[in-house]
Amino acid sequence: MTGGHNPSEERLLAYAAGTLSPPEAVVVAAHLAIRPQNDAWVRALQAVGGRLLDDLEPEPMPDDALARVLARAEADAGQVLASTPLNDMVGLPEPLRRYALGPWRWLGPGMRARDVHAPRDGDCRVILLEIGPGRETPRHTHGGIELTCVIHGAYATETARFDVGDFEEADTEVLHQPRVVSPDPCLCVVALDGQIELDGWLGRLMQPFIKL
Amino acid sequence: MHGQVSTYQRIRPPVTAVGGEHDRLIEAVALRRDREAFARLFEHFAPRLKAYLMKAGAPAGAAEDFAQDAMLTVWRKAELFDSSKARAATWIFTIARNRRLDVLRQDARRTPMPEIELSQEEPERPDQIVLMAEDALRLKSAMARLTADQIEVLRLAFFQDNPHSEIARRLDLPLGTVKSRIRKAMIKLRTLLDDEKGGEA
């Protein structure tokens, strides 16, 4: 185990197996790029997957399958695999640089967000959220899951502090009000499912935040 | 090529014969575009890749296409295979893992999924757990120490689509119990692989 706030074991396993939904996988990938110990564990789990694959009961392939693959290999001989261009936010962990980014949107004083054009899953999407020192989000809960990984700076909730690389899993049960505690702005990547629900009349004044 | 590779090879015990043989076959594809070597890899792995996708609920035809695409990737990327970092089965599993979501969700998504790259540079101090997990014998003995229930949830977690709810349905368990069973299996596996004596404690 490693220090700090990490994804749950079952979420790391789902990532390793490739069964996690794309937006959630993007946030986990960002976390792994910052936390080498967890990255190593996910790589170790690939070996478990390899062993389970090796142990599977084979399903017979059509007779011409090999010939068809070799023909396709022949057809594209020498083809260079295009690599995805990287976006211009050089401070991001590498997995996030592979996605195009939307424009920054103002959410309130000292608070802005931009979309990460990663694959969506139903209503679940990925955003970058930047909040200035000493600022806090309106107190809110979620219509679905909210996964957060800190990229720069730090924030604290009522119960815990989250530093660079830390991973927070919140769901519909969690009502929280993260507050930035670092001297610099805090930048997070967030997978958000469902509507954000604000608590109280003051929160409802923060309409742009709801549109995240 | 990488500074840490030679150290790693020194402390790494020999892999089992079959696993090692598959490693050599991928290297032959990388070095000489060896079709005979590729045919033997295909014979072993393509039917398992087909079975892998069928476990996730794909029809036979789609699973055959998936297996062929994955094997084509093996051919194209063979140069990236590094037997000091991963065994053949591990490397091919990762190729399948990286492709599965694109195939199972039938939309024409152009944006790439986050991929696991086994061949990329390791962090400065490669975690020991990787070395241990890639020791085929150690992994085998660690997995042999899991209970039948734990192996079953791991297998379902690796192969099912929507694994948590599918496991709950299959084993007739509440979702919370499934998650805690997965968690226990993972922690036990971690402990067994972490432990230098392979889990004597």
CSV table of N, CA and C in Angstrom, one decimal, chain B residues 85-184:
chain,number,residue,atom,x,y,z
B,85,LYS,N,10.4,-6.9,-19.3
B,85,LYS,CA,9.4,-6.2,-18.6
B,85,LYS,C,8.1,-6.9,-18.5
B,86,ALA,N,7.8,-7.8,-19.4
B,86,ALA,CA,6.6,-8.5,-19.4
B,86,ALA,C,6.7,-9.8,-20.1
B,87,ARG,N,6.0,-10.8,-19.7
B,87,ARG,CA,5.9,-12.1,-20.4
B,87,ARG,C,5.0,-11.9,-21.6
B,88,ALA,N,5.1,-12.8,-22.5
B,88,ALA,CA,4.3,-12.8,-23.7
B,88,ALA,C,2.8,-12.7,-23.4
B,89,ALA,N,2.3,-13.5,-22.5
B,89,ALA,CA,0.9,-13.5,-22.2
B,89,ALA,C,0.4,-12.2,-21.6
B,90,THR,N,1.3,-11.6,-20.7
B,90,THR,CA,1.0,-10.3,-20.1
B,90,THR,C,0.9,-9.3,-21.2
B,91,TRP,N,1.9,-9.3,-22.1
B,91,TRP,CA,1.9,-8.2,-23.1
B,91,TRP,C,0.7,-8.3,-24.0
B,92,ILE,N,0.3,-9.5,-24.4
B,92,ILE,CA,-0.8,-9.7,-25.3
B,92,ILE,C,-2.1,-9.4,-24.5
B,93,PHE,N,-2.2,-9.8,-23.2
B,93,PHE,CA,-3.4,-9.4,-22.4
B,93,PHE,C,-3.6,-7.9,-22.5
B,94,THR,N,-2.5,-7.2,-22.3
B,94,THR,CA,-2.6,-5.7,-22.3
B,94,THR,C,-3.1,-5.1,-23.6
B,95,ILE,N,-2.6,-5.7,-24.7
B,95,ILE,CA,-3.1,-5.3,-26.0
B,95,ILE,C,-4.6,-5.5,-26.1
B,96,ALA,N,-5.1,-6.7,-25.6
B,96,ALA,CA,-6.5,-7.0,-25.6
B,96,ALA,C,-7.3,-6.1,-24.7
B,97,ARG,N,-6.7,-5.8,-23.5
B,97,ARG,CA,-7.3,-4.9,-22.5
B,97,ARG,C,-7.5,-3.5,-23.1
B,98,ASN,N,-6.4,-3.0,-23.8
B,98,ASN,CA,-6.5,-1.7,-24.4
B,98,ASN,C,-7.6,-1.6,-25.5
B,99,ARG,N,-7.9,-2.7,-26.1
B,99,ARG,CA,-8.8,-2.7,-27.3
B,99,ARG,C,-10.3,-3.0,-26.8
B,100,ARG,N,-10.5,-3.6,-25.7
B,100,ARG,CA,-11.8,-4.2,-25.4
B,100,ARG,C,-12.9,-3.2,-25.4
B,101,LEU,N,-12.6,-2.0,-24.8
B,101,LEU,CA,-13.7,-1.0,-24.6
B,101,LEU,C,-14.2,-0.5,-26.0
B,102,ASP,N,-13.2,-0.3,-26.9
B,102,ASP,CA,-13.5,0.2,-28.2
B,102,ASP,C,-14.5,-0.8,-28.9
B,103,VAL,N,-14.3,-2.0,-28.7
B,103,VAL,CA,-15.1,-3.0,-29.4
B,103,VAL,C,-16.4,-3.3,-28.7
B,104,LEU,N,-16.4,-3.4,-27.4
B,104,LEU,CA,-17.7,-3.7,-26.7
B,104,LEU,C,-18.7,-2.6,-26.7
B,105,ARG,N,-18.2,-1.3,-26.8
B,105,ARG,CA,-19.1,-0.2,-26.9
B,105,ARG,C,-19.1,0.1,-28.4
B,106,GLN,N,-20.3,-0.1,-29.0
B,106,GLN,CA,-20.3,-0.1,-30.5
B,106,GLN,C,-20.5,1.3,-31.1
B,107,ASP,N,-19.9,2.3,-30.5
B,107,ASP,CA,-20.0,3.6,-31.2
B,107,ASP,C,-18.7,3.9,-31.9
B,108,ALA,N,-18.8,4.8,-32.8
B,108,ALA,CA,-17.6,5.0,-33.6
B,108,ALA,C,-16.7,6.1,-33.0
B,109,ARG,N,-16.3,5.8,-31.8
B,109,ARG,CA,-15.5,6.7,-31.0
B,109,ARG,C,-14.1,6.9,-31.6
B,110,ARG,N,-13.7,8.2,-31.8
B,110,ARG,CA,-12.4,8.4,-32.4
B,110,ARG,C,-11.4,8.7,-31.3
B,111,THR,N,-11.9,9.2,-30.2
B,111,THR,CA,-10.9,9.5,-29.1
B,111,THR,C,-10.4,8.2,-28.5
B,112,PRO,N,-9.1,8.2,-28.2
B,112,PRO,CA,-8.5,7.0,-27.7
B,112,PRO,C,-8.8,6.8,-26.2
B,113,MET,N,-8.9,5.6,-25.8
B,113,MET,CA,-9.0,5.3,-24.3
B,113,MET,C,-7.6,5.4,-23.7
B,114,PRO,N,-7.6,5.7,-22.4
B,114,PRO,CA,-6.2,5.6,-21.8
B,114,PRO,C,-5.7,4.2,-21.9
B,115,GLU,N,-4.5,4.1,-22.4
B,115,GLU,CA,-3.9,2.8,-22.6
B,115,GLU,C,-2.8,2.5,-21.6
B,116,ILE,N,-2.6,1.3,-21.3
B,116,ILE,CA,-1.5,0.9,-20.5
B,116,ILE,C,-0.3,0.5,-21.5
B,117,GLU,N,0.8,1.1,-21.3
B,117,GLU,CA,2.0,0.8,-22.1
B,117,GLU,C,3.1,0.1,-21.3
B,118,LEU,N,3.1,-1.2,-21.5
B,118,LEU,CA,4.1,-2.0,-20.7
B,118,LEU,C,5.5,-1.7,-21.1
B,119,SER,N,5.7,-1.2,-22.4
B,119,SER,CA,7.1,-1.0,-22.9
B,119,SER,C,7.6,0.4,-22.6
B,120,GLN,N,6.8,1.3,-22.0
B,120,GLN,CA,7.3,2.6,-21.7
B,120,GLN,C,8.3,2.6,-20.6
B,121,GLU,N,9.1,3.7,-20.5
B,121,GLU,CA,10.1,3.8,-19.5
B,121,GLU,C,9.5,3.6,-18.1
B,122,GLU,N,10.1,2.9,-17.3
B,122,GLU,CA,9.7,2.7,-15.9
B,122,GLU,C,10.1,4.0,-15.1
B,123,PRO,N,9.4,4.2,-14.0
B,123,PRO,CA,9.8,5.3,-13.1
B,123,PRO,C,11.2,5.0,-12.6
B,124,GLU,N,11.9,6.0,-12.1
B,124,GLU,CA,13.3,5.9,-11.6
B,124,GLU,C,13.6,4.6,-10.8
B,125,ARG,N,12.8,4.4,-9.8
B,125,ARG,CA,13.0,3.2,-9.0
B,125,ARG,C,11.8,2.3,-9.3
B,126,PRO,N,12.0,1.4,-10.2
B,126,PRO,CA,10.9,0.5,-10.5
B,126,PRO,C,10.5,-0.3,-9.3
B,127,ASP,N,9.2,-0.3,-9.0
B,127,ASP,CA,8.7,-0.9,-7.8
B,127,ASP,C,8.9,-2.4,-7.9
B,128,GLN,N,9.3,-3.0,-6.8
B,128,GLN,CA,9.6,-4.4,-6.7
B,128,GLN,C,8.5,-5.3,-7.1
B,129,ILE,N,7.3,-4.8,-6.9
B,129,ILE,CA,6.1,-5.6,-7.1
B,129,ILE,C,6.0,-6.0,-8.6
B,130,VAL,N,6.5,-5.1,-9.5
B,130,VAL,CA,6.5,-5.5,-10.9
B,130,VAL,C,7.4,-6.7,-11.2
B,131,LEU,N,8.6,-6.6,-10.6
B,131,LEU,CA,9.6,-7.6,-10.8
B,131,LEU,C,9.0,-8.9,-10.3
B,132,MET,N,8.3,-8.9,-9.2
B,132,MET,CA,7.8,-10.1,-8.6
B,132,MET,C,6.6,-10.6,-9.4
B,133,ALA,N,5.8,-9.8,-9.8
B,133,ALA,CA,4.6,-10.2,-10.6
B,133,ALA,C,5.0,-10.9,-11.9
B,134,GLU,N,6.2,-10.3,-12.4
B,134,GLU,CA,6.6,-10.9,-13.7
B,134,GLU,C,7.4,-12.2,-13.5
B,135,ASP,N,7.7,-12.5,-12.3
B,135,ASP,CA,8.3,-13.8,-12.0
B,135,ASP,C,7.1,-14.8,-12.1
B,136,ALA,N,7.1,-15.5,-13.2
B,136,ALA,CA,5.9,-16.4,-13.4
B,136,ALA,C,5.6,-17.4,-12.3
B,137,LEU,N,6.7,-17.9,-11.7
B,137,LEU,CA,6.5,-18.9,-10.7
B,137,LEU,C,5.9,-18.3,-9.5
B,138,ARG,N,6.4,-17.1,-9.1
B,138,ARG,CA,5.9,-16.5,-7.9
B,138,ARG,C,4.4,-16.1,-8.1
B,139,LEU,N,4.1,-15.6,-9.2
B,139,LEU,CA,2.7,-15.2,-9.5
B,139,LEU,C,1.8,-16.5,-9.4
B,140,LYS,N,2.3,-17.5,-10.0
B,140,LYS,CA,1.6,-18.8,-10.0
B,140,LYS,C,1.3,-19.3,-8.6
B,141,SER,N,2.3,-19.2,-7.8
B,141,SER,CA,2.1,-19.7,-6.4
B,141,SER,C,1.2,-18.7,-5.6
B,142,ALA,N,1.4,-17.4,-5.9
B,142,ALA,CA,0.5,-16.5,-5.2
B,142,ALA,C,-1.0,-16.7,-5.6
B,143,MET,N,-1.2,-17.0,-6.9
B,143,MET,CA,-2.6,-17.2,-7.3
B,143,MET,C,-3.1,-18.5,-6.8
B,144,ALA,N,-2.2,-19.5,-6.6
B,144,ALA,CA,-2.6,-20.8,-6.1
B,144,ALA,C,-3.1,-20.7,-4.6
B,145,ARG,N,-2.6,-19.6,-3.9
B,145,ARG,CA,-2.9,-19.4,-2.5
B,145,ARG,C,-4.3,-18.7,-2.3
B,146,LEU,N,-4.8,-18.2,-3.4
B,146,LEU,CA,-6.1,-17.5,-3.3
B,146,LEU,C,-7.2,-18.6,-3.1
B,147,THR,N,-8.3,-18.3,-2.5
B,147,THR,CA,-9.4,-19.3,-2.4
B,147,THR,C,-10.1,-19.4,-3.7
B,148,ALA,N,-10.9,-20.4,-3.9
B,148,ALA,CA,-11.6,-20.6,-5.1
B,148,ALA,C,-12.5,-19.4,-5.4
B,149,ASP,N,-13.2,-18.9,-4.3
B,149,ASP,CA,-14.0,-17.7,-4.4
B,149,ASP,C,-13.3,-16.5,-4.9
B,150,GLN,N,-12.1,-16.4,-4.4
B,150,GLN,CA,-11.3,-15.2,-4.7
B,150,GLN,C,-10.8,-15.3,-6.2
B,151,ILE,N,-10.4,-16.4,-6.6
B,151,ILE,CA,-10.0,-16.6,-8.0
B,151,ILE,C,-11.2,-16.4,-8.9
B,152,GLU,N,-12.4,-16.8,-8.5
B,152,GLU,CA,-13.6,-16.6,-9.3
B,152,GLU,C,-13.9,-15.2,-9.5
B,153,VAL,N,-13.9,-14.4,-8.4
B,153,VAL,CA,-14.2,-12.9,-8.5
B,153,VAL,C,-13.1,-12.3,-9.4
B,154,LEU,N,-11.9,-12.7,-9.3
B,154,LEU,CA,-10.8,-12.1,-10.1
B,154,LEU,C,-11.1,-12.4,-11.6
B,155,ARG,N,-11.4,-13.6,-11.9
B,155,ARG,CA,-11.6,-14.0,-13.2
B,155,ARG,C,-12.8,-13.2,-13.8
B,156,LEU,N,-13.9,-13.2,-13.1
B,156,LEU,CA,-15.1,-12.4,-13.5
B,156,LEU,C,-14.7,-10.9,-13.7
B,157,ALA,N,-13.9,-10.4,-12.7
B,157,ALA,CA,-13.6,-9.0,-12.8
B,157,ALA,C,-12.7,-8.7,-14.1
B,158,PHE,N,-11.9,-9.6,-14.4
B,158,PHE,CA,-11.1,-9.4,-15.6
B,158,PHE,C,-11.8,-9.6,-16.9
B,159,PHE,N,-12.9,-10.5,-16.9
B,159,PHE,CA,-13.5,-10.9,-18.2
B,159,PHE,C,-14.8,-10.3,-18.5
B,160,GLN,N,-15.6,-10.0,-17.4
B,160,GLN,CA,-17.0,-9.6,-17.6
B,160,GLN,C,-17.1,-8.1,-18.0
B,161,ASP,N,-18.1,-7.8,-18.8
B,161,ASP,CA,-18.5,-6.4,-19.0
B,161,ASP,C,-19.3,-6.1,-17.8
B,162,ASN,N,-19.3,-4.8,-17.3
B,162,ASN,CA,-20.1,-4.5,-16.1
B,162,ASN,C,-19.8,-5.5,-15.0
B,163,PRO,N,-18.5,-5.7,-14.6
B,163,PRO,CA,-18.2,-6.8,-13.8
B,163,PRO,C,-18.9,-6.8,-12.4
B,164,HIS,N,-19.0,-5.7,-11.8
B,164,HIS,CA,-19.6,-5.7,-10.4
B,164,HIS,C,-21.0,-6.3,-10.4
B,165,SER,N,-21.9,-5.7,-11.2
B,165,SER,CA,-23.3,-6.1,-11.2
B,165,SER,C,-23.4,-7.6,-11.8
B,166,GLU,N,-22.5,-7.9,-12.8
B,166,GLU,CA,-22.5,-9.2,-13.3
B,166,GLU,C,-22.1,-10.3,-12.3
B,167,ILE,N,-21.1,-9.9,-11.5
B,167,ILE,CA,-20.6,-10.9,-10.5
B,167,ILE,C,-21.7,-11.0,-9.5
B,168,ALA,N,-22.4,-9.9,-9.1
B,168,ALA,CA,-23.4,-10.0,-8.1
B,168,ALA,C,-24.6,-10.9,-8.6
B,169,ARG,N,-24.9,-10.8,-9.9
B,169,ARG,CA,-26.0,-11.6,-10.4
B,169,ARG,C,-25.6,-13.1,-10.5
B,170,ARG,N,-24.4,-13.3,-11.0
B,170,ARG,CA,-23.9,-14.7,-11.1
B,170,ARG,C,-23.8,-15.5,-9.8
B,171,LEU,N,-23.2,-14.7,-8.8
B,171,LEU,CA,-22.9,-15.4,-7.6
B,171,LEU,C,-24.1,-15.2,-6.6
B,172,ASP,N,-25.1,-14.5,-7.0
B,172,ASP,CA,-26.3,-14.2,-6.2
B,172,ASP,C,-25.9,-13.5,-4.9
B,173,LEU,N,-25.1,-12.4,-5.0
B,173,LEU,CA,-24.6,-11.7,-3.9
B,173,LEU,C,-25.0,-10.2,-4.0
B,174,PRO,N,-25.1,-9.5,-2.8
B,174,PRO,CA,-25.4,-8.1,-2.9
B,174,PRO,C,-24.1,-7.4,-3.5
B,175,LEU,N,-24.3,-6.2,-4.1
B,175,LEU,CA,-23.2,-5.5,-4.8
B,175,LEU,C,-22.1,-5.2,-3.7
B,176,GLY,N,-22.5,-4.8,-2.5
B,176,GLY,CA,-21.5,-4.4,-1.5
B,176,GLY,C,-20.6,-5.6,-1.2
B,177,THR,N,-21.2,-6.8,-1.1
B,177,THR,CA,-20.4,-8.0,-0.8
B,177,THR,C,-19.4,-8.3,-1.9
B,178,VAL,N,-19.9,-8.1,-3.2
B,178,VAL,CA,-19.0,-8.3,-4.3
B,178,VAL,C,-17.8,-7.4,-4.2
B,179,LYS,N,-18.0,-6.1,-3.9
B,179,LYS,CA,-16.9,-5.2,-3.8
B,179,LYS,C,-16.0,-5.6,-2.7
B,180,SER,N,-16.5,-6.0,-1.6
B,180,SER,CA,-15.6,-6.3,-0.5
B,180,SER,C,-14.9,-7.6,-0.8
B,181,ARG,N,-15.5,-8.5,-1.5
B,181,ARG,CA,-14.8,-9.8,-1.9
B,181,ARG,C,-13.6,-9.5,-2.8
B,182,ILE,N,-13.9,-8.6,-3.8
B,182,ILE,CA,-12.8,-8.2,-4.7
B,182,ILE,C,-11.7,-7.5,-3.9
B,183,ARG,N,-12.1,-6.6,-3.0
B,183,ARG,CA,-11.1,-5.9,-2.2
B,183,ARG,C,-10.2,-6.9,-1.5
B,184,LYS,N,-10.9,-7.9,-0.8
B,184,LYS,CA,-10.1,-8.9,-0.1
B,184,LYS,C,-9.2,-9.7,-0.9
